[in-house]
Amino acid sequence: DVKVTQSSRYLVKRTGEKVFLECVQDMDHENMFWYRQDPGLGLRLIYFSYDVKMKEKGDIPEGYSVSREKKERFSLILESASTNQTSMYLCASSLYVGTTGELFFGEGSRLTVL
Amino acid sequence: QKEVEQNSGPLSVPEGAIASLNCTYSDRGSQSFFWYRQYSGKSPELIMFIYSNGDKEDGRFTAQLNKASQYVSLLIRDSQPSDSATYLCAAHTGTASKLTFGTGTRLQVTL
């Protein structure tokens, strides 16, 4: 089974703090993604990466950055957390997202920014 | 206009009935479509995908695609209480390897 592991299930941070969310997958997938999920807004793509050291902006990249130094690890960074970044963050990986690909999601990291 | 739209529900159906979940998309270039199920407090998991017009069946689930109408649906036959979840429709658009999700429809299967 594919396993996508997110380092923290629940985090509480203060406004202005730097936040790291880590994600590791064990299936040698090429693509990795960070989404946030908010009630009424659904899943929105923040960043994705299709190769080591490669990254592409998603639909809502403002206030976030990412790092992919190794194929299995994809980190999401909030340089200066703000209250509007309180959300559920979901990491996902896929071999190939296309006609027959699928996303495998981690369990999510619920971030609260006070 | 959102790229992928779904009615938020809740859609309530009795046990044993057919649940019909609908999704429309705005980008005519969308090529393939995915249905994910998300139980409360859990992550989404893929149920089905479809990329050709018509029906695709997998057990109790049937995905339907009509590209002319830009419409995708998921039918769940013999609905069970364990089917109660939020169902997310997603479209693969453009050349980038990413999916665009709808906001999901909450399904409640009642005893």
mmCIF file of N, CA, C and O in Angstrom, chain A residues 17-113:
data_model
loop_
_atom_site.group_PDB
_atom_site.id
_atom_site.type_symbol
_atom_site.label_atom_id
_atom_site.label_comp_id
_atom_site.label_asym_id
_atom_site.label_seq_id
_atom_site.Cartn_x
_atom_site.Cartn_y
_atom_site.Cartn_z
ATOM 1 N N GLU A 17 4.834 33.329 13.261
ATOM 2 C CA GLU A 17 5.772 32.215 13.392
ATOM 3 C C GLU A 17 6.022 31.573 12.033
ATOM 4 O O GLU A 17 5.175 31.604 11.137
ATOM 5 N N LYS A 18 7.180 30.953 11.896
ATOM 6 C CA LYS A 18 7.501 30.171 10.703
ATOM 7 C C LYS A 18 7.036 28.734 10.952
ATOM 8 O O LYS A 18 7.308 28.174 12.016
ATOM 9 N N VAL A 19 6.337 28.168 9.983
ATOM 10 C CA VAL A 19 5.747 26.852 10.161
ATOM 11 C C VAL A 19 6.238 25.923 9.049
ATOM 12 O O VAL A 19 6.256 26.312 7.873
ATOM 13 N N PHE A 20 6.633 24.736 9.453
ATOM 14 C CA PHE A 20 7.049 23.704 8.496
ATOM 15 C C PHE A 20 6.077 22.532 8.579
ATOM 16 O O PHE A 20 5.847 21.987 9.650
ATOM 17 N N LEU A 21 5.540 22.147 7.443
ATOM 18 C CA LEU A 21 4.734 20.932 7.360
ATOM 19 C C LEU A 21 5.476 19.951 6.457
ATOM 20 O O LEU A 21 5.799 20.275 5.314
ATOM 21 N N GLU A 22 5.714 18.764 7.009
ATOM 22 C CA GLU A 22 6.504 17.774 6.281
ATOM 23 C C GLU A 22 5.630 16.648 5.757
ATOM 24 O O GLU A 22 4.661 16.240 6.403
ATOM 25 N N CYS A 23 6.006 16.141 4.602
ATOM 26 C CA CYS A 23 5.261 15.052 3.980
ATOM 27 C C CYS A 23 6.248 14.078 3.344
ATOM 28 O O CYS A 23 7.167 14.504 2.629
ATOM 29 N N VAL A 24 6.045 12.787 3.603
ATOM 30 C CA VAL A 24 6.916 11.759 3.039
ATOM 31 C C VAL A 24 6.060 10.670 2.408
ATOM 32 O O VAL A 24 5.082 10.223 3.012
ATOM 33 N N GLN A 25 6.443 10.247 1.197
ATOM 34 C CA GLN A 25 5.745 9.129 0.554
ATOM 35 C C GLN A 25 6.747 8.027 0.264
ATOM 36 O O GLN A 25 7.924 8.278 0.013
ATOM 37 N N ASP A 26 6.220 6.783 0.272
ATOM 38 C CA ASP A 26 7.125 5.632 0.201
ATOM 39 C C ASP A 26 6.981 4.829 -1.085
ATOM 40 O O ASP A 26 7.404 3.669 -1.139
ATOM 41 N N MET A 27 6.362 5.410 -2.131
ATOM 42 C CA MET A 27 6.109 4.643 -3.350
ATOM 43 C C MET A 27 6.862 5.178 -4.560
ATOM 44 O O MET A 27 6.507 4.876 -5.684
ATOM 45 N N ASP A 28 7.872 5.964 -4.344
ATOM 46 C CA ASP A 28 8.685 6.440 -5.461
ATOM 47 C C ASP A 28 7.858 7.213 -6.495
ATOM 48 O O ASP A 28 8.130 7.184 -7.701
ATOM 49 N N HIS A 29 6.838 7.918 -6.009
ATOM 50 C CA HIS A 29 6.005 8.716 -6.910
ATOM 51 C C HIS A 29 6.736 9.955 -7.386
ATOM 52 O O HIS A 29 7.510 10.569 -6.645
ATOM 53 N N GLU A 30 6.468 10.329 -8.627
ATOM 54 C CA GLU A 30 7.102 11.514 -9.194
ATOM 55 C C GLU A 30 6.471 12.801 -8.659
ATOM 56 O O GLU A 30 7.160 13.775 -8.400
ATOM 57 N N ASN A 31 5.153 12.798 -8.580
ATOM 58 C CA ASN A 31 4.429 14.032 -8.266
ATOM 59 C C ASN A 31 4.038 14.111 -6.802
ATOM 60 O O ASN A 31 3.611 13.112 -6.209
ATOM 61 N N MET A 32 4.164 15.282 -6.251
ATOM 62 C CA MET A 32 3.686 15.529 -4.893
ATOM 63 C C MET A 32 2.977 16.871 -4.855
ATOM 64 O O MET A 32 3.317 17.782 -5.618
ATOM 65 N N PHE A 33 1.988 16.967 -3.969
ATOM 66 C CA PHE A 33 1.082 18.110 -3.955
ATOM 67 C C PHE A 33 0.799 18.550 -2.518
ATOM 68 O O PHE A 33 0.774 17.724 -1.603
ATOM 69 N N TRP A 34 0.561 19.826 -2.363
ATOM 70 C CA TRP A 34 0.010 20.356 -1.117
ATOM 71 C C TRP A 34 -1.305 21.053 -1.427
ATOM 72 O O TRP A 34 -1.372 21.950 -2.285
ATOM 73 N N TYR A 35 -2.364 20.615 -0.716
ATOM 74 C CA TYR A 35 -3.681 21.229 -0.793
ATOM 75 C C TYR A 35 -4.044 21.768 0.594
ATOM 76 O O TYR A 35 -3.571 21.277 1.611
ATOM 77 N N ARG A 36 -4.936 22.741 0.605
ATOM 78 C CA ARG A 36 -5.605 23.095 1.849
ATOM 79 C C ARG A 36 -7.097 22.892 1.626
ATOM 80 O O ARG A 36 -7.606 23.044 0.503
ATOM 81 N N GLN A 37 -7.780 22.512 2.705
ATOM 82 C CA GLN A 37 -9.209 22.236 2.616
ATOM 83 C C GLN A 37 -9.943 23.056 3.652
ATOM 84 O O GLN A 37 -9.649 22.968 4.848
ATOM 85 N N ASP A 38 -10.886 23.855 3.179
ATOM 86 C CA ASP A 38 -11.670 24.720 4.042
ATOM 87 C C ASP A 38 -13.141 24.512 3.752
ATOM 88 O O ASP A 38 -13.533 24.316 2.592
ATOM 89 N N PRO A 39 -13.990 24.586 4.789
ATOM 90 C CA PRO A 39 -15.436 24.403 4.586
ATOM 91 C C PRO A 39 -15.977 25.377 3.541
ATOM 92 O O PRO A 39 -15.692 26.571 3.581
ATOM 93 N N GLY A 40 -16.736 24.836 2.591
ATOM 94 C CA GLY A 40 -17.346 25.674 1.567
ATOM 95 C C GLY A 40 -16.429 26.034 0.417
ATOM 96 O O GLY A 40 -16.898 26.498 -0.629
ATOM 97 N N LEU A 41 -15.144 25.820 0.594
ATOM 98 C CA LEU A 41 -14.177 26.148 -0.463
ATOM 99 C C LEU A 41 -13.550 24.908 -1.074
ATOM 100 O O LEU A 41 -12.912 24.976 -2.126
ATOM 101 N N GLY A 42 -13.688 23.792 -0.396
ATOM 102 C CA GLY A 42 -13.162 22.548 -0.949
ATOM 103 C C GLY A 42 -11.647 22.463 -0.872
ATOM 104 O O GLY A 42 -10.990 23.169 -0.111
ATOM 105 N N LEU A 43 -11.111 21.602 -1.708
ATOM 106 C CA LEU A 43 -9.663 21.402 -1.790
ATOM 107 C C LEU A 43 -9.069 22.391 -2.784
ATOM 108 O O LEU A 43 -9.484 22.444 -3.942
ATOM 109 N N ARG A 44 -8.076 23.142 -2.333
ATOM 110 C CA ARG A 44 -7.418 24.093 -3.225
ATOM 111 C C ARG A 44 -5.923 23.808 -3.261
ATOM 112 O O ARG A 44 -5.303 23.624 -2.207
ATOM 113 N N LEU A 45 -5.377 23.810 -4.460
ATOM 114 C CA LEU A 45 -3.982 23.442 -4.651
ATOM 115 C C LEU A 45 -3.074 24.626 -4.332
ATOM 116 O O LEU A 45 -3.231 25.718 -4.879
ATOM 117 N N ILE A 46 -2.095 24.379 -3.471
ATOM 118 C CA ILE A 46 -1.158 25.427 -3.084
ATOM 119 C C ILE A 46 0.087 25.368 -3.980
ATOM 120 O O ILE A 46 0.446 26.348 -4.635
ATOM 121 N N TYR A 47 0.756 24.246 -3.968
ATOM 122 C CA TYR A 47 1.941 24.008 -4.791
ATOM 123 C C TYR A 47 1.979 22.542 -5.167
ATOM 124 O O TYR A 47 1.429 21.703 -4.471
ATOM 125 N N PHE A 48 2.671 22.253 -6.252
ATOM 126 C CA PHE A 48 2.967 20.872 -6.557
ATOM 127 C C PHE A 48 4.364 20.757 -7.149
ATOM 128 O O PHE A 48 4.972 21.749 -7.549
ATOM 129 N N SER A 49 4.844 19.536 -7.166
ATOM 130 C CA SER A 49 6.201 19.260 -7.634
ATOM 131 C C SER A 49 6.176 17.979 -8.447
ATOM 132 O O SER A 49 5.615 16.974 -8.010
ATOM 133 N N TYR A 50 6.781 18.023 -9.605
ATOM 134 C CA TYR A 50 6.807 16.827 -10.452
ATOM 135 C C TYR A 50 8.200 16.217 -10.535
ATOM 136 O O TYR A 50 8.437 15.276 -11.290
ATOM 137 N N ASP A 51 9.128 16.765 -9.766
ATOM 138 C CA ASP A 51 10.477 16.201 -9.752
ATOM 139 C C ASP A 51 11.238 16.853 -8.609
ATOM 140 O O ASP A 51 10.866 17.928 -8.114
ATOM 141 N N VAL A 52 12.319 16.227 -8.239
ATOM 142 C CA VAL A 52 13.164 16.798 -7.184
ATOM 143 C C VAL A 52 13.612 18.199 -7.608
ATOM 144 O O VAL A 52 13.979 18.425 -8.755
ATOM 145 N N LYS A 53 13.565 19.092 -6.661
ATOM 146 C CA LYS A 53 13.966 20.490 -6.826
ATOM 147 C C LYS A 53 13.085 21.256 -7.812
ATOM 148 O O LYS A 53 13.368 22.421 -8.113
ATOM 149 N N MET A 54 12.030 20.651 -8.313
ATOM 150 C CA MET A 54 11.100 21.346 -9.199
ATOM 151 C C MET A 54 9.831 21.657 -8.426
ATOM 152 O O MET A 54 9.390 20.865 -7.589
ATOM 153 N N LYS A 55 9.247 22.807 -8.706
ATOM 154 C CA LYS A 55 7.998 23.169 -8.066
ATOM 155 C C LYS A 55 7.191 24.044 -9.002
ATOM 156 O O LYS A 55 7.750 24.765 -9.826
ATOM 157 N N GLU A 56 5.878 23.953 -8.851
ATOM 158 C CA GLU A 56 4.974 24.775 -9.643
ATOM 159 C C GLU A 56 3.935 25.367 -8.706
ATOM 160 O O GLU A 56 3.449 24.685 -7.797
ATOM 161 N N LYS A 57 3.571 26.611 -8.945
ATOM 162 C CA LYS A 57 2.517 27.227 -8.151
ATOM 163 C C LYS A 57 1.169 26.625 -8.526
ATOM 164 O O LYS A 57 0.899 26.346 -9.694
ATOM 165 N N GLY A 58 0.363 26.447 -7.495
ATOM 166 C CA GLY A 58 -1.003 26.037 -7.709
ATOM 167 C C GLY A 58 -1.914 27.239 -7.790
ATOM 168 O O GLY A 58 -1.523 28.299 -8.277
ATOM 169 N N ASP A 59 -3.096 27.094 -7.259
ATOM 170 C CA ASP A 59 -4.085 28.163 -7.361
ATOM 171 C C ASP A 59 -3.962 29.220 -6.265
ATOM 172 O O ASP A 59 -4.379 30.360 -6.455
ATOM 173 N N ILE A 60 -3.386 28.849 -5.127
ATOM 174 C CA ILE A 60 -3.304 29.797 -3.998
ATOM 175 C C ILE A 60 -1.922 29.757 -3.344
ATOM 176 O O ILE A 60 -1.777 29.440 -2.177
ATOM 177 N N PRO A 61 -0.853 30.105 -4.062
ATOM 178 C CA PRO A 61 0.494 29.982 -3.500
ATOM 179 C C PRO A 61 0.926 31.113 -2.555
ATOM 180 O O PRO A 61 1.929 30.993 -1.862
ATOM 181 N N GLU A 62 0.148 32.192 -2.530
ATOM 182 C CA GLU A 62 0.585 33.365 -1.762
ATOM 183 C C GLU A 62 0.708 33.028 -0.280
ATOM 184 O O GLU A 62 -0.204 32.474 0.326
ATOM 185 N N GLY A 63 1.850 33.389 0.289
ATOM 186 C CA GLY A 63 2.087 33.165 1.707
ATOM 187 C C GLY A 63 2.722 31.814 2.008
ATOM 188 O O GLY A 63 2.981 31.507 3.174
ATOM 189 N N TYR A 64 2.962 31.031 0.964
ATOM 190 C CA TYR A 64 3.537 29.690 1.127
ATOM 191 C C TYR A 64 4.777 29.532 0.248
ATOM 192 O O TYR A 64 4.917 30.196 -0.773
ATOM 193 N N SER A 65 5.646 28.624 0.660
ATOM 194 C CA SER A 65 6.725 28.162 -0.198
ATOM 195 C C SER A 65 6.875 26.667 0.033
ATOM 196 O O SER A 65 6.285 26.110 0.964
ATOM 197 N N VAL A 66 7.632 26.021 -0.834
ATOM 198 C CA VAL A 66 7.813 24.575 -0.716
ATOM 199 C C VAL A 66 9.264 24.215 -0.959
ATOM 200 O O VAL A 66 10.051 24.995 -1.493
ATOM 201 N N SER A 67 9.583 23.008 -0.572
ATOM 202 C CA SER A 67 10.926 22.485 -0.778
ATOM 203 C C SER A 67 10.821 21.011 -1.095
ATOM 204 O O SER A 67 10.114 20.267 -0.405
ATOM 205 N N ARG A 68 11.549 20.596 -2.114
ATOM 206 C CA ARG A 68 11.630 19.173 -2.433
ATOM 207 C C ARG A 68 13.084 18.842 -2.762
ATOM 208 O O ARG A 68 13.515 18.879 -3.902
ATOM 209 N N GLU A 69 13.806 18.502 -1.724
ATOM 210 C CA GLU A 69 15.222 18.164 -1.857
ATOM 211 C C GLU A 69 15.430 16.692 -2.180
ATOM 212 O O GLU A 69 16.430 16.307 -2.774
ATOM 213 N N LYS A 70 14.483 15.861 -1.757
ATOM 214 C CA LYS A 70 14.535 14.433 -2.057
ATOM 215 C C LYS A 70 13.202 14.014 -2.645
ATOM 216 O O LYS A 70 12.164 14.616 -2.363
ATOM 217 N N LYS A 71 13.220 12.979 -3.453
ATOM 218 C CA LYS A 71 12.026 12.565 -4.177
ATOM 219 C C LYS A 71 10.882 12.227 -3.235
ATOM 220 O O LYS A 71 9.723 12.496 -3.528
ATOM 221 N N GLU A 72 11.181 11.650 -2.097
ATOM 222 C CA GLU A 72 10.130 11.172 -1.216
ATOM 223 C C GLU A 72 9.584 12.224 -0.266
ATOM 224 O O GLU A 72 8.609 11.987 0.410
ATOM 225 N N ARG A 73 10.184 13.394 -0.223
ATOM 226 C CA ARG A 73 9.839 14.375 0.793
ATOM 227 C C ARG A 73 9.462 15.709 0.157
ATOM 228 O O ARG A 73 10.191 16.237 -0.686
ATOM 229 N N PHE A 74 8.338 16.254 0.623
ATOM 230 C CA PHE A 74 7.849 17.524 0.091
ATOM 231 C C PHE A 74 7.386 18.356 1.270
ATOM 232 O O PHE A 74 6.478 17.937 1.999
ATOM 233 N N SER A 75 8.004 19.487 1.464
ATOM 234 C CA SER A 75 7.721 20.313 2.640
ATOM 235 C C SER A 75 6.979 21.579 2.240
ATOM 236 O O SER A 75 7.289 22.193 1.210
ATOM 237 N N LEU A 76 6.043 21.955 3.070
ATOM 238 C CA LEU A 76 5.316 23.214 2.900
ATOM 239 C C LEU A 76 5.758 24.158 4.006
ATOM 240 O O LEU A 76 5.815 23.773 5.177
ATOM 241 N N ILE A 77 6.077 25.381 3.623
ATOM 242 C CA ILE A 77 6.599 26.361 4.567
ATOM 243 C C ILE A 77 5.726 27.596 4.581
ATOM 244 O O ILE A 77 5.398 28.139 3.510
ATOM 245 N N LEU A 78 5.313 27.988 5.769
ATOM 246 C CA LEU A 78 4.615 29.257 5.955
ATOM 247 C C LEU A 78 5.646 30.179 6.602
ATOM 248 O O LEU A 78 6.019 30.007 7.759
ATOM 249 N N GLU A 79 6.136 31.135 5.839
ATOM 250 C CA GLU A 79 7.234 31.986 6.319
ATOM 251 C C GLU A 79 6.823 32.819 7.526
ATOM 252 O O GLU A 79 7.599 33.022 8.444
ATOM 253 N N SER A 80 5.597 33.308 7.510
ATOM 254 C CA SER A 80 5.090 34.132 8.608
ATOM 255 C C SER A 80 3.593 33.849 8.718
ATOM 256 O O SER A 80 2.790 34.439 7.992
ATOM 257 N N ALA A 81 3.261 32.924 9.600
ATOM 258 C CA ALA A 81 1.884 32.438 9.662
ATOM 259 C C ALA A 81 0.899 33.562 9.992
ATOM 260 O O ALA A 81 1.192 34.458 10.802
ATOM 261 N N SER A 82 -0.260 33.477 9.343
ATOM 262 C CA SER A 82 -1.331 34.433 9.622
ATOM 263 C C SER A 82 -2.610 33.673 9.945
ATOM 264 O O SER A 82 -2.744 32.485 9.612
ATOM 265 N N THR A 83 -3.548 34.348 10.589
ATOM 266 C CA THR A 83 -4.763 33.656 11.025
ATOM 267 C C THR A 83 -5.560 33.086 9.847
ATOM 268 O O THR A 83 -6.231 32.065 9.998
ATOM 269 N N ASN A 84 -5.457 33.722 8.688
ATOM 270 C CA ASN A 84 -6.207 33.190 7.540
ATOM 271 C C ASN A 84 -5.559 31.944 6.931
ATOM 272 O O ASN A 84 -6.074 31.389 5.945
ATOM 273 N N GLN A 85 -4.468 31.501 7.514
ATOM 274 C CA GLN A 85 -3.865 30.239 7.095
ATOM 275 C C GLN A 85 -4.271 29.087 8.011
ATOM 276 O O GLN A 85 -3.778 27.969 7.859
ATOM 277 N N THR A 86 -5.150 29.372 8.960
ATOM 278 C CA THR A 86 -5.753 28.311 9.756
ATOM 279 C C THR A 86 -6.573 27.431 8.829
ATOM 280 O O THR A 86 -7.483 27.906 8.145
ATOM 281 N N SER A 87 -6.229 26.132 8.775
ATOM 282 C CA SER A 87 -6.854 25.260 7.785
ATOM 283 C C SER A 87 -6.402 23.825 8.007
ATOM 284 O O SER A 87 -5.531 23.540 8.825
ATOM 285 N N MET A 88 -7.015 22.914 7.228
ATOM 286 C CA MET A 88 -6.528 21.537 7.125
ATOM 287 C C MET A 88 -5.629 21.474 5.893
ATOM 288 O O MET A 88 -6.056 21.846 4.793
ATOM 289 N N TYR A 89 -4.414 20.998 6.082
ATOM 290 C CA TYR A 89 -3.463 20.878 4.981
ATOM 291 C C TYR A 89 -3.283 19.404 4.628
ATOM 292 O O TYR A 89 -3.000 18.573 5.490
ATOM 293 N N LEU A 90 -3.463 19.114 3.364
ATOM 294 C CA LEU A 90 -3.373 17.745 2.881
ATOM 295 C C LEU A 90 -2.251 17.620 1.868
ATOM 296 O O LEU A 90 -2.192 18.361 0.897
ATOM 297 N N CYS A 91 -1.381 16.668 2.122
ATOM 298 C CA CYS A 91 -0.329 16.335 1.175
ATOM 299 C C CYS A 91 -0.804 15.140 0.353
ATOM 300 O O CYS A 91 -1.522 14.269 0.869
ATOM 301 N N ALA A 92 -0.402 15.090 -0.905
ATOM 302 C CA ALA A 92 -0.765 13.967 -1.752
ATOM 303 C C ALA A 92 0.380 13.649 -2.698
ATOM 304 O O ALA A 92 1.225 14.512 -2.987
ATOM 305 N N SER A 93 0.394 12.417 -3.164
ATOM 306 C CA SER A 93 1.379 12.040 -4.172
ATOM 307 C C SER A 93 0.688 11.249 -5.263
ATOM 308 O O SER A 93 -0.392 10.697 -5.070
ATOM 309 N N SER A 94 1.313 11.213 -6.420
ATOM 310 C CA SER A 94 0.802 10.392 -7.513
ATOM 311 C C SER A 94 1.937 9.994 -8.415
ATOM 312 O O SER A 94 2.923 10.721 -8.555
ATOM 313 N N LEU A 95 1.763 8.812 -9.007
ATOM 314 C CA LEU A 95 2.732 8.371 -9.998
ATOM 315 C C LEU A 95 2.622 9.283 -11.214
ATOM 316 O O LEU A 95 3.605 9.844 -11.676
ATOM 317 N N TYR A 96 1.384 9.431 -11.682
ATOM 318 C CA TYR A 96 1.106 10.302 -12.813
ATOM 319 C C TYR A 96 -0.373 10.671 -12.745
ATOM 320 O O TYR A 96 -1.225 9.801 -12.721
ATOM 321 N N VAL A 97 -0.660 11.952 -12.637
ATOM 322 C CA VAL A 97 -2.047 12.389 -12.591
ATOM 323 C C VAL A 97 -2.496 12.682 -14.001
ATOM 324 O O VAL A 97 -2.188 13.702 -14.568
ATOM 325 N N GLY A 98 -3.240 11.800 -14.545
ATOM 326 C CA GLY A 98 -3.690 11.967 -15.937
ATOM 327 C C GLY A 98 -4.890 11.092 -16.151
ATOM 328 O O GLY A 98 -5.789 11.047 -15.331
ATOM 329 N N THR A 99 -4.904 10.343 -17.203
ATOM 330 C CA THR A 99 -6.104 9.573 -17.488
ATOM 331 C C THR A 99 -6.280 8.401 -16.537
ATOM 332 O O THR A 99 -7.393 7.978 -16.281
ATOM 333 N N THR A 100 -5.206 7.877 -16.022
ATOM 334 C CA THR A 100 -5.356 6.726 -15.128
ATOM 335 C C THR A 100 -4.650 6.915 -13.808
ATOM 336 O O THR A 100 -4.506 5.988 -13.045
ATOM 337 N N GLY A 101 -4.214 8.122 -13.531
ATOM 338 C CA GLY A 101 -3.509 8.347 -12.280
ATOM 339 C C GLY A 101 -4.455 8.545 -11.122
ATOM 340 O O GLY A 101 -5.653 8.694 -11.289
ATOM 341 N N GLU A 102 -3.920 8.549 -9.947
ATOM 342 C CA GLU A 102 -4.725 8.831 -8.761
ATOM 343 C C GLU A 102 -3.858 9.479 -7.715
ATOM 344 O O GLU A 102 -2.644 9.275 -7.677
ATOM 345 N N LEU A 103 -4.506 10.282 -6.877
ATOM 346 C CA LEU A 103 -3.833 10.921 -5.774
ATOM 347 C C LEU A 103 -3.961 10.060 -4.527
ATOM 348 O O LEU A 103 -5.043 9.554 -4.223
ATOM 349 N N PHE A 104 -2.846 9.903 -3.833
ATOM 350 C CA PHE A 104 -2.855 9.264 -2.525
ATOM 351 C C PHE A 104 -2.606 10.360 -1.490
ATOM 352 O O PHE A 104 -1.582 11.052 -1.553
ATOM 353 N N PHE A 105 -3.540 10.491 -0.561
ATOM 354 C CA PHE A 105 -3.470 11.576 0.403
ATOM 355 C C PHE A 105 -2.902 11.107 1.740
ATOM 356 O O PHE A 105 -3.114 9.962 2.158
ATOM 357 N N GLY A 106 -2.211 12.012 2.394
ATOM 358 C CA GLY A 106 -1.853 11.809 3.787
ATOM 359 C C GLY A 106 -3.055 12.058 4.684
ATOM 360 O O GLY A 106 -4.137 12.424 4.204
ATOM 361 N N GLU A 107 -2.874 11.893 5.987
ATOM 362 C CA GLU A 107 -3.987 12.027 6.921
ATOM 363 C C GLU A 107 -4.342 13.469 7.227
ATOM 364 O O GLU A 107 -5.354 13.733 7.852
ATOM 365 N N GLY A 108 -3.502 14.384 6.795
ATOM 366 C CA GLY A 108 -3.811 15.796 6.992
ATOM 367 C C GLY A 108 -3.144 16.375 8.222
ATOM 368 O O GLY A 108 -2.852 15.668 9.198
ATOM 369 N N SER A 109 -2.887 17.664 8.151
ATOM 370 C CA SER A 109 -2.341 18.424 9.279
ATOM 371 C C SER A 109 -3.267 19.599 9.530
ATOM 372 O O SER A 109 -3.417 20.460 8.663
ATOM 373 N N ARG A 110 -3.885 19.590 10.700
ATOM 374 C CA ARG A 110 -4.786 20.703 11.026
ATOM 375 C C ARG A 110 -3.994 21.779 11.736
ATOM 376 O O ARG A 110 -3.505 21.567 12.846
ATOM 377 N N LEU A 111 -3.878 22.904 11.100
ATOM 378 C CA LEU A 111 -3.102 24.029 11.627
ATOM 379 C C LEU A 111 -4.039 25.111 12.135
ATOM 380 O O LEU A 111 -4.946 25.525 11.420
ATOM 381 N N THR A 112 -3.786 25.538 13.357
ATOM 382 C CA THR A 112 -4.494 26.685 13.926
ATOM 383 C C THR A 112 -3.482 27.785 14.191
ATOM 384 O O THR A 112 -2.462 27.543 14.843
ATOM 385 N N VAL A 113 -3.745 28.969 13.651
ATOM 386 C CA VAL A 113 -2.867 30.119 13.874
ATOM 387 C C VAL A 113 -3.614 31.123 14.745
ATOM 388 O O VAL A 113 -4.685 31.606 14.366
#
